[in-house]
Amino acid sequence: MKTTRSVCAPVTSASRLFTLRRRLKRAAGALALATGFFAAHAQSASAAPLRIGYSDWPGWVAWQVAIDKGWFKEAGLDVKFEWFDYAASMDAYAANKLDAVLVTNGDALTMGANGAKNVMALITDYSNGNDMIVAKPPARRIQDLKGKKIGVEFGVVDHLLLLDALQRAGMKESDVTLVNAKTNETPQVLGSSDVSAIAAWQPNAGEALRQVPGARPVFTSADEPGLIYDVLAVNPVSLAAHRDDYEKLTKVWYRVVRYIDDPATQGDAVKIMAARVGLTPQQYLPLLKGTKLLTLPEAQQAYAKGDGFRSLYGSSHAADAFNVKYQVYKTSQDVNAYIEPSLTGALK
């Protein structure tokens, strides 16, 4: 789960985990005041649309299908989706300008640790190959990187991916030398420095593969399904005040997933999604394939408590441990308090 959750063009806004701390802390005071105001006026605000922040990641751009098709109106739901750069969407949520925001599960914990309380009320997807470790020749597998330098942005989600890759290969972090590199600069780092590999997400990973002859992915998020979940993080006050609306929203989401997964309608869905981010359908389809949209049964299974990455609980515990170890925030979070499975669990 990125300088932004973008899969279209490198950007330079705050990273998905680490550099948001100060901005979120600044917004936390405003959130506390605004949340109290919101609670006191929940009834009078009931006629206002739900405000949801989304940004450039296939599992979130997918909502554009429902927007363009008019499915929210069909469901009797008044909702306004607002487009942001990823970091800006979290800032807006922390300032109580949004009822909900689409983020990674690790970033949901980061927001909460810095005062922007939320619950993960819907799982949209998990990264299924868009995050990767890219190595230069002659390396062909993770083990070939022992004793080598690897460029990665410290404290972000692909740092977590790299640590998982090393562990799965029977290696320790000390078996390699990590070089701090901004994710949007990793293609240049791989091509011009003495690092042997980089950890990055699309489009940066793909650019590294194009720029460096013979470069190849030696580990991707498809090798560890569920390491990086993407979720709808909802203000608990908003959820309590508008539960019926969130139930409708959840139903619309699974209509979207079915439409995208159906070979008969996938082409139309990809056309809609590609247009939202300024790509052709041919350019966008591989990016969609690197994202696993969860069907209803798969999401219900992910909401079951468990220790592994197949469970949102297990994945979030791992993200929490990583965040504390690398000082994204100081105090371990109560993961159970962040996960709200009832909306998905009620559907059949």
mmCIF file of C-alpha atoms in Angstrom:
data_model
loop_
_atom_site.group_PDB
_atom_site.id
_atom_site.type_symbol
_atom_site.label_atom_id
_atom_site.label_comp_id
_atom_site.label_asym_id
_atom_site.label_seq_id
_atom_site.Cartn_x
_atom_site.Cartn_y
_atom_site.Cartn_z
ATOM 1 C CA MET A 1 0.000 0.000 0.000
ATOM 2 C CA LYS A 2 3.146 4.862 -1.551
ATOM 3 C CA THR A 3 3.986 8.458 -2.153
ATOM 4 C CA THR A 4 0.411 8.330 -3.305
ATOM 5 C CA ARG A 5 -1.671 5.332 -4.177
ATOM 6 C CA SER A 6 -1.129 6.467 -7.756
ATOM 7 C CA VAL A 7 -0.646 4.007 -10.580
ATOM 8 C CA CYS A 8 -0.452 6.624 -13.314
ATOM 9 C CA ALA A 9 2.373 9.074 -12.739
ATOM 10 C CA PRO A 10 5.067 9.543 -10.086
ATOM 11 C CA VAL A 11 4.233 12.245 -7.570
ATOM 12 C CA THR A 12 6.025 13.865 -4.687
ATOM 13 C CA SER A 13 3.378 14.239 -1.966
ATOM 14 C CA ALA A 14 3.748 12.650 1.485
ATOM 15 C CA SER A 15 4.378 8.910 1.693
ATOM 16 C CA ARG A 16 1.662 6.466 2.632
ATOM 17 C CA LEU A 17 2.855 5.773 6.152
ATOM 18 C CA PHE A 18 5.771 7.689 7.537
ATOM 19 C CA THR A 19 5.718 11.340 6.468
ATOM 20 C CA LEU A 20 2.026 11.815 7.225
ATOM 21 C CA ARG A 21 2.616 11.818 10.980
ATOM 22 C CA ARG A 22 3.203 15.548 11.389
ATOM 23 C CA ARG A 23 0.372 16.562 9.077
ATOM 24 C CA LEU A 24 -2.071 14.248 10.809
ATOM 25 C CA LYS A 25 -1.005 15.471 14.223
ATOM 26 C CA ARG A 26 -1.663 19.054 13.158
ATOM 27 C CA ALA A 27 -5.118 18.043 11.981
ATOM 28 C CA ALA A 28 -5.921 16.015 15.107
ATOM 29 C CA GLY A 29 -6.895 19.051 17.182
ATOM 30 C CA ALA A 30 -9.259 20.242 14.489
ATOM 31 C CA LEU A 31 -10.669 16.739 14.270
ATOM 32 C CA ALA A 32 -11.460 16.601 17.983
ATOM 33 C CA LEU A 33 -13.399 19.858 17.819
ATOM 34 C CA ALA A 34 -15.109 19.008 14.563
ATOM 35 C CA THR A 35 -16.075 15.516 15.706
ATOM 36 C CA GLY A 36 -17.810 16.938 18.760
ATOM 37 C CA PHE A 37 -19.664 19.414 16.570
ATOM 38 C CA PHE A 38 -20.607 16.631 14.181
ATOM 39 C CA ALA A 39 -21.967 14.456 16.977
ATOM 40 C CA ALA A 40 -24.049 17.296 18.370
ATOM 41 C CA HIS A 41 -25.523 18.046 14.967
ATOM 42 C CA ALA A 42 -25.794 14.534 13.552
ATOM 43 C CA GLN A 43 -29.551 14.700 13.266
ATOM 44 C CA SER A 44 -29.625 18.059 11.463
ATOM 45 C CA ALA A 45 -26.836 16.860 9.165
ATOM 46 C CA SER A 46 -28.700 13.703 8.202
ATOM 47 C CA ALA A 47 -29.862 15.245 4.916
ATOM 48 C CA ALA A 48 -26.307 16.042 3.793
ATOM 49 C CA PRO A 49 -24.578 13.607 1.436
ATOM 50 C CA LEU A 50 -21.921 11.241 2.685
ATOM 51 C CA ARG A 51 -18.531 12.675 1.784
ATOM 52 C CA ILE A 52 -15.987 10.068 0.713
ATOM 53 C CA GLY A 53 -12.415 10.726 -0.360
ATOM 54 C CA TYR A 54 -10.903 8.521 -3.051
ATOM 55 C CA SER A 55 -7.675 8.599 -4.997
ATOM 56 C CA ASP A 56 -5.670 6.893 -7.710
ATOM 57 C CA TRP A 57 -5.561 3.183 -6.936
ATOM 58 C CA PRO A 58 -7.533 0.599 -8.980
ATOM 59 C CA GLY A 59 -9.449 -0.660 -5.960
ATOM 60 C CA TRP A 60 -10.665 2.891 -5.355
ATOM 61 C CA VAL A 61 -10.988 4.115 -8.935
ATOM 62 C CA ALA A 62 -13.445 1.200 -9.228
ATOM 63 C CA TRP A 63 -16.025 3.382 -7.451
ATOM 64 C CA GLN A 64 -16.099 5.484 -10.612
ATOM 65 C CA VAL A 65 -18.148 2.733 -12.230
ATOM 66 C CA ALA A 66 -20.966 3.293 -9.734
ATOM 67 C CA ILE A 67 -20.624 7.058 -10.069
ATOM 68 C CA ASP A 68 -20.864 7.031 -13.863
ATOM 69 C CA LYS A 69 -23.605 4.404 -13.961
ATOM 70 C CA GLY A 70 -25.822 6.265 -11.484
ATOM 71 C CA TRP A 71 -25.999 3.293 -9.137
ATOM 72 C CA PHE A 72 -25.948 5.380 -5.977
ATOM 73 C CA LYS A 73 -29.082 7.213 -7.058
ATOM 74 C CA GLU A 74 -30.703 3.873 -7.916
ATOM 75 C CA ALA A 75 -29.898 2.698 -4.379
ATOM 76 C CA GLY A 76 -31.485 5.811 -2.864
ATOM 77 C CA LEU A 77 -28.113 6.946 -1.579
ATOM 78 C CA ASP A 78 -26.914 10.548 -1.445
ATOM 79 C CA VAL A 79 -23.128 10.353 -1.568
ATOM 80 C CA LYS A 80 -20.391 12.633 -2.870
ATOM 81 C CA PHE A 81 -17.052 11.119 -3.884
ATOM 82 C CA GLU A 82 -14.247 13.688 -3.791
ATOM 83 C CA TRP A 83 -11.028 13.108 -5.756
ATOM 84 C CA PHE A 84 -7.686 13.734 -4.025
ATOM 85 C CA ASP A 85 -4.031 12.955 -4.111
ATOM 86 C CA TYR A 86 -3.690 10.170 -1.569
ATOM 87 C CA ALA A 87 -1.984 12.115 1.227
ATOM 88 C CA ALA A 88 -4.368 15.031 0.771
ATOM 89 C CA SER A 89 -7.341 12.697 1.223
ATOM 90 C CA MET A 90 -6.057 11.682 4.648
ATOM 91 C CA ASP A 91 -5.454 15.298 5.572
ATOM 92 C CA ALA A 92 -9.052 16.088 4.606
ATOM 93 C CA TYR A 93 -10.340 13.179 6.667
ATOM 94 C CA ALA A 94 -8.274 14.214 9.679
ATOM 95 C CA ALA A 95 -9.732 17.730 9.396
ATOM 96 C CA ASN A 96 -13.252 16.226 9.401
ATOM 97 C CA LYS A 97 -13.957 17.364 5.840
ATOM 98 C CA LEU A 98 -14.862 13.775 4.914
ATOM 99 C CA ASP A 99 -17.055 11.088 6.450
ATOM 100 C CA ALA A 100 -14.847 8.328 5.088
ATOM 101 C CA VAL A 101 -11.651 7.861 3.114
ATOM 102 C CA LEU A 102 -10.092 5.039 1.112
ATOM 103 C CA VAL A 103 -6.689 4.048 2.511
ATOM 104 C CA THR A 104 -4.478 1.060 3.250
ATOM 105 C CA ASN A 105 -5.088 -0.770 6.511
ATOM 106 C CA GLY A 106 -1.694 0.392 7.772
ATOM 107 C CA ASP A 107 -2.589 3.997 7.078
ATOM 108 C CA ALA A 108 -5.952 3.597 8.817
ATOM 109 C CA LEU A 109 -3.954 2.713 11.928
ATOM 110 C CA THR A 110 -1.609 5.656 11.360
ATOM 111 C CA MET A 111 -4.510 8.084 11.084
ATOM 112 C CA GLY A 112 -6.085 6.722 14.245
ATOM 113 C CA ALA A 113 -2.820 6.822 16.176
ATOM 114 C CA ASN A 114 -2.581 10.523 15.339
ATOM 115 C CA GLY A 115 -6.134 11.376 16.400
ATOM 116 C CA ALA A 116 -8.238 10.726 13.289
ATOM 117 C CA LYS A 117 -10.288 7.845 14.671
ATOM 118 C CA ASN A 118 -11.790 5.469 12.154
ATOM 119 C CA VAL A 119 -13.075 1.974 11.584
ATOM 120 C CA MET A 120 -12.331 -0.210 8.565
ATOM 121 C CA ALA A 121 -15.921 -0.797 7.508
ATOM 122 C CA LEU A 122 -15.312 -2.187 4.011
ATOM 123 C CA ILE A 123 -12.412 -4.040 2.362
ATOM 124 C CA THR A 124 -12.051 -3.107 -1.279
ATOM 125 C CA ASP A 125 -9.000 -5.113 -2.328
ATOM 126 C CA TYR A 126 -5.472 -6.191 -1.617
ATOM 127 C CA SER A 127 -2.382 -5.454 -3.684
ATOM 128 C CA ASN A 128 -1.777 -8.415 -5.974
ATOM 129 C CA GLY A 129 1.445 -7.614 -7.775
ATOM 130 C CA ASN A 130 1.514 -3.820 -8.076
ATOM 131 C CA ASP A 131 4.044 -3.630 -5.220
ATOM 132 C CA MET A 132 7.349 -5.304 -6.007
ATOM 133 C CA ILE A 133 11.049 -5.814 -5.400
ATOM 134 C CA VAL A 134 12.864 -5.108 -8.680
ATOM 135 C CA ALA A 135 16.449 -6.386 -9.043
ATOM 136 C CA LYS A 136 19.187 -5.768 -11.594
ATOM 137 C CA PRO A 137 21.044 -8.622 -13.270
ATOM 138 C CA PRO A 138 22.450 -11.013 -12.362
ATOM 139 C CA ALA A 139 20.000 -11.328 -9.446
ATOM 140 C CA ARG A 140 17.086 -13.626 -10.232
ATOM 141 C CA ARG A 141 15.701 -14.229 -6.725
ATOM 142 C CA ILE A 142 15.704 -12.611 -3.301
ATOM 143 C CA GLN A 143 18.548 -14.827 -2.060
ATOM 144 C CA ASP A 144 20.813 -13.355 -4.741
ATOM 145 C CA LEU A 145 20.596 -9.998 -2.960
ATOM 146 C CA LYS A 146 22.439 -11.171 0.148
ATOM 147 C CA GLY A 147 25.202 -8.685 0.958
ATOM 148 C CA LYS A 148 23.816 -6.201 -1.558
ATOM 149 C CA LYS A 149 22.263 -2.747 -1.259
ATOM 150 C CA ILE A 150 18.513 -2.280 -1.734
ATOM 151 C CA GLY A 151 16.839 1.089 -2.201
ATOM 152 C CA VAL A 152 13.560 1.567 -0.345
ATOM 153 C CA GLU A 153 11.704 4.434 1.277
ATOM 154 C CA PHE A 154 11.979 3.786 5.005
ATOM 155 C CA GLY A 155 8.723 3.414 6.909
ATOM 156 C CA VAL A 156 6.400 2.971 3.936
ATOM 157 C CA VAL A 157 4.499 -0.105 2.911
ATOM 158 C CA ASP A 158 7.067 -1.474 0.453
ATOM 159 C CA HIS A 159 9.616 -1.426 3.264
ATOM 160 C CA LEU A 160 7.228 -3.867 4.945
ATOM 161 C CA LEU A 161 6.999 -5.853 1.690
ATOM 162 C CA LEU A 162 10.785 -6.091 1.519
ATOM 163 C CA LEU A 163 11.086 -7.325 5.102
ATOM 164 C CA ASP A 164 8.454 -9.966 4.396
ATOM 165 C CA ALA A 165 10.317 -11.040 1.242
ATOM 166 C CA LEU A 166 13.561 -11.430 3.185
ATOM 167 C CA GLN A 167 11.865 -13.442 5.919
ATOM 168 C CA ARG A 168 10.214 -15.768 3.402
ATOM 169 C CA ALA A 169 13.612 -16.320 1.809
ATOM 170 C CA GLY A 170 15.141 -17.296 5.168
ATOM 171 C CA MET A 171 17.077 -14.038 5.380
ATOM 172 C CA LYS A 172 17.374 -11.240 7.936
ATOM 173 C CA GLU A 173 17.314 -7.501 7.447
ATOM 174 C CA SER A 174 20.993 -7.494 8.386
ATOM 175 C CA ASP A 175 21.761 -9.724 5.385
ATOM 176 C CA VAL A 176 21.301 -6.700 3.115
ATOM 177 C CA THR A 177 22.054 -2.986 3.334
ATOM 178 C CA LEU A 178 18.986 -0.791 3.059
ATOM 179 C CA VAL A 179 19.421 2.583 1.377
ATOM 180 C CA ASN A 180 16.708 5.174 2.028
ATOM 181 C CA ALA A 181 15.283 6.346 -1.305
ATOM 182 C CA LYS A 182 12.062 8.180 -2.089
ATOM 183 C CA THR A 183 9.728 5.826 -3.885
ATOM 184 C CA ASN A 184 9.146 8.132 -6.845
ATOM 185 C CA GLU A 185 12.935 8.266 -7.339
ATOM 186 C CA THR A 186 13.573 4.505 -7.190
ATOM 187 C CA PRO A 187 13.740 4.002 -10.991
ATOM 188 C CA GLN A 188 16.608 6.489 -11.179
ATOM 189 C CA VAL A 189 18.215 5.006 -8.065
ATOM 190 C CA LEU A 190 18.213 1.525 -9.571
ATOM 191 C CA GLY A 191 19.640 2.769 -12.839
ATOM 192 C CA SER A 192 22.324 5.130 -11.610
ATOM 193 C CA SER A 193 23.556 3.999 -8.197
ATOM 194 C CA ASP A 194 25.270 0.954 -6.792
ATOM 195 C CA VAL A 195 22.090 -0.576 -5.402
ATOM 196 C CA SER A 196 21.214 -4.025 -6.692
ATOM 197 C CA ALA A 197 17.454 -3.734 -6.203
ATOM 198 C CA ILE A 198 14.652 -1.387 -5.206
ATOM 199 C CA ALA A 199 11.286 -1.812 -3.522
ATOM 200 C CA ALA A 200 8.491 0.224 -5.117
ATOM 201 C CA TRP A 201 4.893 0.248 -6.282
ATOM 202 C CA GLN A 202 3.414 1.010 -9.663
ATOM 203 C CA PRO A 203 4.078 3.053 -11.696
ATOM 204 C CA ASN A 204 7.556 3.431 -10.199
ATOM 205 C CA ALA A 205 8.278 -0.302 -10.240
ATOM 206 C CA GLY A 206 7.237 -0.554 -13.875
ATOM 207 C CA GLU A 207 9.389 2.440 -14.775
ATOM 208 C CA ALA A 208 12.389 0.784 -13.116
ATOM 209 C CA LEU A 209 11.762 -2.345 -15.163
ATOM 210 C CA ARG A 210 11.660 -0.260 -18.349
ATOM 211 C CA GLN A 211 14.714 1.861 -17.565
ATOM 212 C CA VAL A 212 17.157 -0.829 -16.414
ATOM 213 C CA PRO A 213 18.002 -3.515 -18.996
ATOM 214 C CA GLY A 214 17.452 -7.010 -17.644
ATOM 215 C CA ALA A 215 15.759 -5.834 -14.446
ATOM 216 C CA ARG A 216 13.113 -8.205 -13.131
ATOM 217 C CA PRO A 217 10.693 -8.515 -10.207
ATOM 218 C CA VAL A 218 12.071 -11.006 -7.697
ATOM 219 C CA PHE A 219 9.169 -10.630 -5.251
ATOM 220 C CA THR A 220 5.769 -8.947 -5.502
ATOM 221 C CA SER A 221 2.699 -8.445 -3.373
ATOM 222 C CA ALA A 222 1.153 -11.347 -5.314
ATOM 223 C CA ASP A 223 3.599 -13.578 -3.416
ATOM 224 C CA GLU A 224 2.049 -12.515 -0.084
ATOM 225 C CA PRO A 225 -1.705 -11.993 -0.615
ATOM 226 C CA GLY A 226 -3.210 -9.808 2.081
ATOM 227 C CA LEU A 227 -0.013 -8.121 3.201
ATOM 228 C CA ILE A 228 -1.452 -4.820 1.932
ATOM 229 C CA TYR A 229 -5.237 -4.451 2.272
ATOM 230 C CA ASP A 230 -7.126 -1.411 1.054
ATOM 231 C CA VAL A 231 -10.170 -0.318 3.016
ATOM 232 C CA LEU A 232 -12.880 2.268 3.495
ATOM 233 C CA ALA A 233 -12.015 3.979 6.786
ATOM 234 C CA VAL A 234 -15.147 5.548 8.273
ATOM 235 C CA ASN A 235 -15.654 8.112 11.008
ATOM 236 C CA PRO A 236 -17.394 6.113 13.796
ATOM 237 C CA VAL A 237 -19.760 9.004 14.473
ATOM 238 C CA SER A 238 -20.776 9.090 10.815
ATOM 239 C CA LEU A 239 -21.275 5.328 10.759
ATOM 240 C CA ALA A 240 -23.572 5.474 13.800
ATOM 241 C CA ALA A 241 -25.590 8.364 12.365
ATOM 242 C CA HIS A 242 -25.880 6.996 8.815
ATOM 243 C CA ARG A 243 -25.711 3.247 9.139
ATOM 244 C CA ASP A 244 -28.494 2.664 6.616
ATOM 245 C CA ASP A 245 -26.575 4.681 4.051
ATOM 246 C CA TYR A 246 -23.384 2.719 4.633
ATOM 247 C CA GLU A 247 -25.346 -0.514 4.213
ATOM 248 C CA LYS A 248 -26.539 0.750 0.825
ATOM 249 C CA LEU A 249 -23.003 1.824 -0.052
ATOM 250 C CA THR A 250 -21.691 -1.653 0.741
ATOM 251 C CA LYS A 251 -24.275 -3.262 -1.530
ATOM 252 C CA VAL A 252 -23.363 -0.915 -4.371
ATOM 253 C CA TRP A 253 -19.694 -1.801 -3.913
ATOM 254 C CA TYR A 254 -20.287 -5.481 -4.523
ATOM 255 C CA ARG A 255 -22.340 -4.590 -7.595
ATOM 256 C CA VAL A 256 -19.231 -2.774 -8.828
ATOM 257 C CA VAL A 257 -17.021 -5.793 -8.131
ATOM 258 C CA ARG A 258 -19.364 -8.098 -10.040
ATOM 259 C CA TYR A 259 -19.442 -5.689 -12.989
ATOM 260 C CA ILE A 260 -15.645 -5.489 -13.136
ATOM 261 C CA ASP A 261 -15.161 -9.239 -12.726
ATOM 262 C CA ASP A 262 -17.741 -10.204 -15.363
ATOM 263 C CA PRO A 263 -15.978 -10.735 -18.727
ATOM 264 C CA ALA A 264 -19.085 -9.409 -20.470
ATOM 265 C CA THR A 265 -18.881 -6.018 -18.740
ATOM 266 C CA GLN A 266 -15.236 -5.736 -17.710
ATOM 267 C CA GLY A 267 -14.310 -3.854 -20.869
ATOM 268 C CA ASP A 268 -16.817 -1.121 -20.097
ATOM 269 C CA ALA A 269 -15.649 -0.954 -16.492
ATOM 270 C CA VAL A 270 -11.992 -0.634 -17.487
ATOM 271 C CA LYS A 271 -12.906 2.107 -19.976
ATOM 272 C CA ILE A 272 -14.600 4.070 -17.183
ATOM 273 C CA MET A 273 -11.714 3.579 -14.755
ATOM 274 C CA ALA A 274 -9.043 4.430 -17.322
ATOM 275 C CA ALA A 275 -10.847 7.641 -18.268
ATOM 276 C CA ARG A 276 -10.885 8.745 -14.615
ATOM 277 C CA VAL A 277 -7.058 8.712 -14.495
ATOM 278 C CA GLY A 278 -6.231 9.689 -18.069
ATOM 279 C CA LEU A 279 -5.038 6.339 -19.413
ATOM 280 C CA THR A 280 -6.205 4.144 -22.235
ATOM 281 C CA PRO A 281 -8.026 0.915 -21.326
ATOM 282 C CA GLN A 282 -5.046 -1.016 -22.691
ATOM 283 C CA GLN A 283 -2.718 0.837 -20.331
ATOM 284 C CA TYR A 284 -5.032 0.448 -17.369
ATOM 285 C CA LEU A 285 -5.914 -3.234 -17.559
ATOM 286 C CA PRO A 286 -2.506 -4.527 -16.311
ATOM 287 C CA LEU A 287 -2.757 -2.207 -13.318
ATOM 288 C CA LEU A 288 -6.201 -3.561 -12.510
ATOM 289 C CA LYS A 289 -4.826 -7.098 -12.765
ATOM 290 C CA GLY A 290 -2.276 -6.211 -10.074
ATOM 291 C CA THR A 291 -5.131 -5.464 -7.690
ATOM 292 C CA LYS A 292 -7.319 -8.203 -6.235
ATOM 293 C CA LEU A 293 -10.862 -6.884 -5.787
ATOM 294 C CA LEU A 294 -12.503 -8.995 -3.104
ATOM 295 C CA THR A 295 -15.819 -10.641 -3.814
ATOM 296 C CA LEU A 296 -18.335 -10.727 -0.973
ATOM 297 C CA PRO A 297 -17.375 -14.253 0.199
ATOM 298 C CA GLU A 298 -13.686 -13.353 0.016
ATOM 299 C CA ALA A 299 -14.220 -10.174 2.008
ATOM 300 C CA GLN A 300 -16.252 -12.015 4.623
ATOM 301 C CA GLN A 301 -13.420 -14.508 4.952
ATOM 302 C CA ALA A 302 -10.879 -11.678 5.286
ATOM 303 C CA TYR A 303 -12.971 -10.218 8.112
ATOM 304 C CA ALA A 304 -12.667 -13.460 10.092
ATOM 305 C CA LYS A 305 -10.192 -13.178 12.943
ATOM 306 C CA GLY A 306 -6.876 -14.863 12.239
ATOM 307 C CA ASP A 307 -3.132 -14.429 12.553
ATOM 308 C CA GLY A 308 -2.103 -14.650 8.904
ATOM 309 C CA PHE A 309 -2.357 -12.221 6.033
ATOM 310 C CA ARG A 310 -5.525 -13.855 4.763
ATOM 311 C CA SER A 311 -7.225 -12.053 7.664
ATOM 312 C CA LEU A 312 -7.523 -8.273 7.908
ATOM 313 C CA TYR A 313 -6.823 -8.736 11.618
ATOM 314 C CA GLY A 314 -3.569 -10.594 11.036
ATOM 315 C CA SER A 315 -2.455 -8.175 8.333
ATOM 316 C CA SER A 316 -3.258 -5.165 10.498
ATOM 317 C CA HIS A 317 -1.403 -6.617 13.493
ATOM 318 C CA ALA A 318 1.654 -6.963 11.237
ATOM 319 C CA ALA A 319 1.234 -3.392 9.984
ATOM 320 C CA ASP A 320 0.887 -2.132 13.556
ATOM 321 C CA ALA A 321 4.070 -3.917 14.663
ATOM 322 C CA PHE A 322 5.920 -2.464 11.667
ATOM 323 C CA ASN A 323 4.618 1.048 12.350
ATOM 324 C CA VAL A 324 5.770 0.949 15.962
ATOM 325 C CA LYS A 325 9.160 -0.597 15.159
ATOM 326 C CA TYR A 326 9.934 2.022 12.541
ATOM 327 C CA GLN A 327 8.464 4.896 14.608
ATOM 328 C CA VAL A 328 5.589 5.722 12.289
ATOM 329 C CA TYR A 329 3.803 6.114 15.624
ATOM 330 C CA LYS A 330 4.882 5.322 19.171
ATOM 331 C CA THR A 331 2.079 3.313 20.781
ATOM 332 C CA SER A 332 0.735 0.006 19.503
ATOM 333 C CA GLN A 333 -2.890 0.285 18.407
ATOM 334 C CA ASP A 334 -5.842 -1.904 19.443
ATOM 335 C CA VAL A 335 -6.405 -3.468 16.021
ATOM 336 C CA ASN A 336 -9.735 -5.008 17.011
ATOM 337 C CA ALA A 337 -11.152 -1.553 17.690
ATOM 338 C CA TYR A 338 -10.377 -0.476 14.130
ATOM 339 C CA ILE A 339 -12.136 -3.326 12.330
ATOM 340 C CA GLU A 340 -15.899 -3.209 11.721
ATOM 341 C CA PRO A 341 -17.035 -6.390 9.943
ATOM 342 C CA SER A 342 -20.794 -6.059 10.407
ATOM 343 C CA LEU A 343 -21.679 -4.287 7.145
ATOM 344 C CA THR A 344 -20.018 -6.931 5.011
ATOM 345 C CA GLY A 345 -21.056 -9.742 7.322
ATOM 346 C CA ALA A 346 -24.756 -8.862 6.998
ATOM 347 C CA LEU A 347 -24.814 -9.384 3.234
ATOM 348 C CA LYS A 348 -25.631 -12.650 1.497
#
